[in-house]
Coordinates of C-alpha atoms in Angstrom, one line a residue:
X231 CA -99.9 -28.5 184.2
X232 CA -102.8 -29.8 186.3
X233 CA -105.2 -29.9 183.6
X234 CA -103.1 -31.4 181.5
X235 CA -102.2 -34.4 183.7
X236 CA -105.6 -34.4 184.7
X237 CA -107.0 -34.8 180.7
X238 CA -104.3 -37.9 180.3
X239 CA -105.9 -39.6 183.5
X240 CA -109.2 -39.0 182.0
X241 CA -108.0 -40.4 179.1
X242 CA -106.2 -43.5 180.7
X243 CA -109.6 -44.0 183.0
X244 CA -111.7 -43.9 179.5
X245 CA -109.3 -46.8 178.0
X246 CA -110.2 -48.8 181.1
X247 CA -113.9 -49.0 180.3
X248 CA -115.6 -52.5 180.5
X249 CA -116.9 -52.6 177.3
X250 CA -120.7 -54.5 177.3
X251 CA -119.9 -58.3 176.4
X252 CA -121.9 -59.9 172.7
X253 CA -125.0 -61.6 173.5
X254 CA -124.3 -65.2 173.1
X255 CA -127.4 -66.4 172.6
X256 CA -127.7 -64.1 169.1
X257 CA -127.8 -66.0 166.2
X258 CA -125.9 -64.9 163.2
X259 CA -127.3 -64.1 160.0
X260 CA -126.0 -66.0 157.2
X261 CA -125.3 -64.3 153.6
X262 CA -128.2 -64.6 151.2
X263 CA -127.2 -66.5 148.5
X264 CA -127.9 -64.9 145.1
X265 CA -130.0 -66.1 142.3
X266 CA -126.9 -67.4 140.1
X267 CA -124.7 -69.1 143.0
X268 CA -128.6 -71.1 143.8
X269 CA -129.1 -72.5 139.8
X270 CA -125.5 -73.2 139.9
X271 CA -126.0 -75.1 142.8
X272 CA -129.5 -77.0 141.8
X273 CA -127.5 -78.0 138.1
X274 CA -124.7 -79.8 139.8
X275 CA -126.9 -81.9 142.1
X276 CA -128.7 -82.8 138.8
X277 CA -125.2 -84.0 137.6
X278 CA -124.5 -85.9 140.4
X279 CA -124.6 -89.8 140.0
X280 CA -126.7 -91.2 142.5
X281 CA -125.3 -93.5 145.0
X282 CA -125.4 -97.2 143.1
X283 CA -123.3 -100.3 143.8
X284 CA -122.5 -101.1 140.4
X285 CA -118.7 -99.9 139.2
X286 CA -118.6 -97.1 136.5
X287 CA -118.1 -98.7 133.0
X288 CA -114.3 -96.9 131.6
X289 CA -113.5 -97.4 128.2
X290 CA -114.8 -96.7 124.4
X291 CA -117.8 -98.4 122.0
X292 CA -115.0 -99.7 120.3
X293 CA -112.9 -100.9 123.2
X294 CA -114.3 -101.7 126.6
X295 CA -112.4 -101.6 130.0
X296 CA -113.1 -105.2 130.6
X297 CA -110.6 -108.4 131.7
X298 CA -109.4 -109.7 128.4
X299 CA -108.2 -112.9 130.5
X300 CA -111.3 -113.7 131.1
X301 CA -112.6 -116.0 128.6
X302 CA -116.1 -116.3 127.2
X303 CA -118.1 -117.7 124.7
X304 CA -118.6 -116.7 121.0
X305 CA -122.4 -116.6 121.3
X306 CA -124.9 -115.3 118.7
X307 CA -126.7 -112.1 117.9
X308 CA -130.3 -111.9 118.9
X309 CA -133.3 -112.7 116.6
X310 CA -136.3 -110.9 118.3
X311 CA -139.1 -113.2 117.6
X312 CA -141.4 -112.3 120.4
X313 CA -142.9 -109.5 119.0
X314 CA -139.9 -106.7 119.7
X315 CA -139.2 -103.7 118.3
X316 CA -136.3 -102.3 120.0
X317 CA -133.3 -101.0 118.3
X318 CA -135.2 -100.9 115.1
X319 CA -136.1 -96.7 114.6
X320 CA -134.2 -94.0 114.9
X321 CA -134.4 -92.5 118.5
X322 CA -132.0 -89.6 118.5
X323 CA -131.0 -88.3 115.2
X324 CA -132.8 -87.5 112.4
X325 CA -131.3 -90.4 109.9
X326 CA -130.0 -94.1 110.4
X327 CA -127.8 -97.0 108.6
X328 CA -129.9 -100.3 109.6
X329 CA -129.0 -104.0 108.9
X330 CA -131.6 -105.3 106.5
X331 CA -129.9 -109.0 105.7
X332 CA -129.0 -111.5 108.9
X333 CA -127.3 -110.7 112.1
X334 CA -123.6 -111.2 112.5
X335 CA -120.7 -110.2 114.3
X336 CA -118.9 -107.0 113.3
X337 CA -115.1 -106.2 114.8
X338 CA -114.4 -103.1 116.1
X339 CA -111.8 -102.6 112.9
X340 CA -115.1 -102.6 110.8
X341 CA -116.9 -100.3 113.1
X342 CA -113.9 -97.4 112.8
X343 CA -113.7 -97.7 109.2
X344 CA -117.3 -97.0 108.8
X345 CA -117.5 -94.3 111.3
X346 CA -114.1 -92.6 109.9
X347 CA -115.6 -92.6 106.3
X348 CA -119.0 -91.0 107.5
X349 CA -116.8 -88.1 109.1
X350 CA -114.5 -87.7 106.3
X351 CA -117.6 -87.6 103.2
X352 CA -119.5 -85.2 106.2
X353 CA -116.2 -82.4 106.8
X354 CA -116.6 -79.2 107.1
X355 CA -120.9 -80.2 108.6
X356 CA -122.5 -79.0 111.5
X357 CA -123.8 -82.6 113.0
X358 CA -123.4 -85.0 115.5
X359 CA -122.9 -88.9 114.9
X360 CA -124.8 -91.2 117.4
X361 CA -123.2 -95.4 118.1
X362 CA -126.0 -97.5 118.3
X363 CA -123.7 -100.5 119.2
X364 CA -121.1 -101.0 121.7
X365 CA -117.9 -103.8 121.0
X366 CA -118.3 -105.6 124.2
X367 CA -117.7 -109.4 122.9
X368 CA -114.0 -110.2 123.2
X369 CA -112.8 -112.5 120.0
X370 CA -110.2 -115.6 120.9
X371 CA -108.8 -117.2 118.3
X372 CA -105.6 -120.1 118.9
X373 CA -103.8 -120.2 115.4
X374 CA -104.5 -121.6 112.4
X375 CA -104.9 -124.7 113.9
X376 CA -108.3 -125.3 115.6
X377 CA -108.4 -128.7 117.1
X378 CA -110.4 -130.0 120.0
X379 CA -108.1 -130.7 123.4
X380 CA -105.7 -127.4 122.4
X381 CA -107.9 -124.9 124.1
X382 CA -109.6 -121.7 123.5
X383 CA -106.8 -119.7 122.3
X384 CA -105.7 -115.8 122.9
X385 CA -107.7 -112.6 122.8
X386 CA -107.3 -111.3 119.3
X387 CA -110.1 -108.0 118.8
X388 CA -113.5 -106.9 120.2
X389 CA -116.7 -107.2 118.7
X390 CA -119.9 -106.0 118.6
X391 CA -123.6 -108.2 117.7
X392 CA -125.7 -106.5 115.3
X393 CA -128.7 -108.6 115.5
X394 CA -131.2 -108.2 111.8
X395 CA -133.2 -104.7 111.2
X396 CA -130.8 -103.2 114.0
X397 CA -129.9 -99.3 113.6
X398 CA -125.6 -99.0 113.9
X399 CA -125.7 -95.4 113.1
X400 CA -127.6 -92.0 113.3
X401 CA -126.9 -88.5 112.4
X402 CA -128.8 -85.1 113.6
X403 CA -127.7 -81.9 112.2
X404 CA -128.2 -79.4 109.6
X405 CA -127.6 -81.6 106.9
X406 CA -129.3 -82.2 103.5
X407 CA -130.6 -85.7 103.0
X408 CA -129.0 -86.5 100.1
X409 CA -125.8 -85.6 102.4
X410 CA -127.1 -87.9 105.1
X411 CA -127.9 -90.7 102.4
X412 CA -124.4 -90.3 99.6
X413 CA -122.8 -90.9 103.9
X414 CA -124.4 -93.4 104.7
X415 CA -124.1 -95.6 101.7
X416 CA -120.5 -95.1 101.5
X417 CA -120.6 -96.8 105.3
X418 CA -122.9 -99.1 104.6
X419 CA -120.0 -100.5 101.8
X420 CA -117.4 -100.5 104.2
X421 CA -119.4 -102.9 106.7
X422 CA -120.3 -106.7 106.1
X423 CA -123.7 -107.2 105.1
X424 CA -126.7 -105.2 103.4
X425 CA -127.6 -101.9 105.2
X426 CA -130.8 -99.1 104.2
X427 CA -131.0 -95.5 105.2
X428 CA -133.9 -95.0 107.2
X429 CA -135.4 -91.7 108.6
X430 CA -137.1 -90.2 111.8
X431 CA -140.9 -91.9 111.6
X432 CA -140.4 -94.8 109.5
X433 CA -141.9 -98.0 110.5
X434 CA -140.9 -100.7 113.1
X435 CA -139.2 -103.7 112.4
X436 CA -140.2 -106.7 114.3
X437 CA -137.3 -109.8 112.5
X438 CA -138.0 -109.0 108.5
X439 CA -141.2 -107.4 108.7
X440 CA -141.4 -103.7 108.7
X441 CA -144.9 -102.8 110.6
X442 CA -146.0 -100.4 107.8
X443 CA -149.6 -100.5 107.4
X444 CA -150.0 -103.0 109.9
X445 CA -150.5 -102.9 113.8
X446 CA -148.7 -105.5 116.2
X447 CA -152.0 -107.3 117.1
X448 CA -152.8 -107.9 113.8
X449 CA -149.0 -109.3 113.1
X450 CA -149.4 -111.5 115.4
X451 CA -153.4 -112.8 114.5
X452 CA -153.7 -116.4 113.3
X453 CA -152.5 -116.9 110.0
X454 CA -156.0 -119.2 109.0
X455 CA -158.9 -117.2 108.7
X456 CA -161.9 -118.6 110.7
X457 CA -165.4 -118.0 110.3
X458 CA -167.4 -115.4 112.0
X459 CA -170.0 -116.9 115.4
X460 CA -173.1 -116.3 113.4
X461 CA -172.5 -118.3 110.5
X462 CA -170.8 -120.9 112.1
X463 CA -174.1 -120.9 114.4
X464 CA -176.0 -120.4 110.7
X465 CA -174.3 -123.9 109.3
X466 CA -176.2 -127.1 109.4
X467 CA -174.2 -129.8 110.8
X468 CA -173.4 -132.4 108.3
X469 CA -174.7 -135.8 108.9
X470 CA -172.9 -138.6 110.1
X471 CA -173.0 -141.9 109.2
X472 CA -172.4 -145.3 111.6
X473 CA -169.9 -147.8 110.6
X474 CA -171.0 -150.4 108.4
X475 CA -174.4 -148.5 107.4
X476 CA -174.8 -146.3 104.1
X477 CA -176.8 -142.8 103.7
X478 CA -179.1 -141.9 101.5
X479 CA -176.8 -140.3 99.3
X480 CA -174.6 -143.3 98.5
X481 CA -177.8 -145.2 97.9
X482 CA -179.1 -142.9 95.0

């Protein structure tokens, strides 16, 4: 009896222990992180918008998130003739529709028609469509009746500026070009004004003339053609004559 009541105070004493407290001062070790959780992490800080001041743009290329209250003017289409280029080759795909005529303004009504009848002649193709041109120009029209002193009238569509030798469309795929071209065409009837099919490569268009064969400095060279140094410095000077006297010349 007096070793077992002696083995249950041994046991109670042993419960009593003071255990040794954690160092404080140890620093914990945290998890390594594995290979996939680190390029996870370095792709969405990629994705991330840097910080900027300027509000997000909502809406479509056919309809923009802007205040149709706010009333602006008609304006025109830009005629690049300082010497640019831009807008005029196809960037991303590997075929284009471009305006070869004038600019002009093209609704948004114009823009889906063209765009629905490239998808439907392209069904059942692996591609991907590229919009070159965004409807951003709000249309207000007051009536029938367009007299001065009856103001500026009510929003009626949006609409885009397709300024001359301006690429509205590209496609990129595994597409034949024939494909790309019959597409195309059947777009380019739906749309105001006269379109071409253009390719990855082809020239540059500065206004009407297509830089094929010819370099920008050279476009923009002096039409008149003047003599070269040494045979300007080669050329007699011709003789002049005093007012009221005659040359030799006239005297023979």
């Amino acid at each position: 009896m007096a070793t077992s009541s002696g083995s249950a105070f041994l046991r109670a004493f042993r419960s009593l222990r003071i255990c040794a407290a954690p160092n404080p001062l140890r620093q914990t070790r945290a998890p390594i992180p594995s290979p996939t959780a680190t390029l996870a992490a370095s792709r969405q800080s990629q994705n991330v918008r840097a910080f900027s001041t300027t509000p997000p743009a909502f809406g479509t290329w056919l309809e923009p998130s802007l205040d149709r209250k706010r009333k602006k003017a008609k304006g025109r289409p830009r005629v690049p003739t300082g010497g640019s280029t831009k807008g005029t080759t196809v960037i991303w795909g590997d075929y284009g529709l471009r305006m070869t005529d004038h600019h002009r303004r093209i609704s948004a009504k114009q823009l889906k028609v063209a765009e629905d009848t490239i998808k439907i002649r392209l069904r059942g193709e692996k591609y991907r469509l590229y919009k070159r041109k965004c409807c951003n120009i709000g249309v207000y029209v007051s009536g029938n009746e367009m007299r001065m002193g009856k103001g500026k009238g009510s929003f009626d569509h949006w609409a885009a500026r397709v300024a001359v030798s301006q690429v509205l469309f590209e496609i990129r795929g595994r597409i034949h070009e024939q494909v790309a071209r019959d597409a195309f065409r059947l777009a380019g009837n739906k749309l105001p004004g006269q379109w071409e099919f253009v390719k990855r490569g082809d020239a540059a268009v500065v206004g009407i003339t297509k830089l094929d064969g010819i370099t920008m400095e050279e476009l923009k060279r002096p039409r008149r053609d003047i003599a070269p140094a040494e045979l300007l410095a080669a050329s007699t000077p011709t003789a002049t004559t005093e007012a009221g006297s005659t040359s030799d010349a006239s005297r023979l």
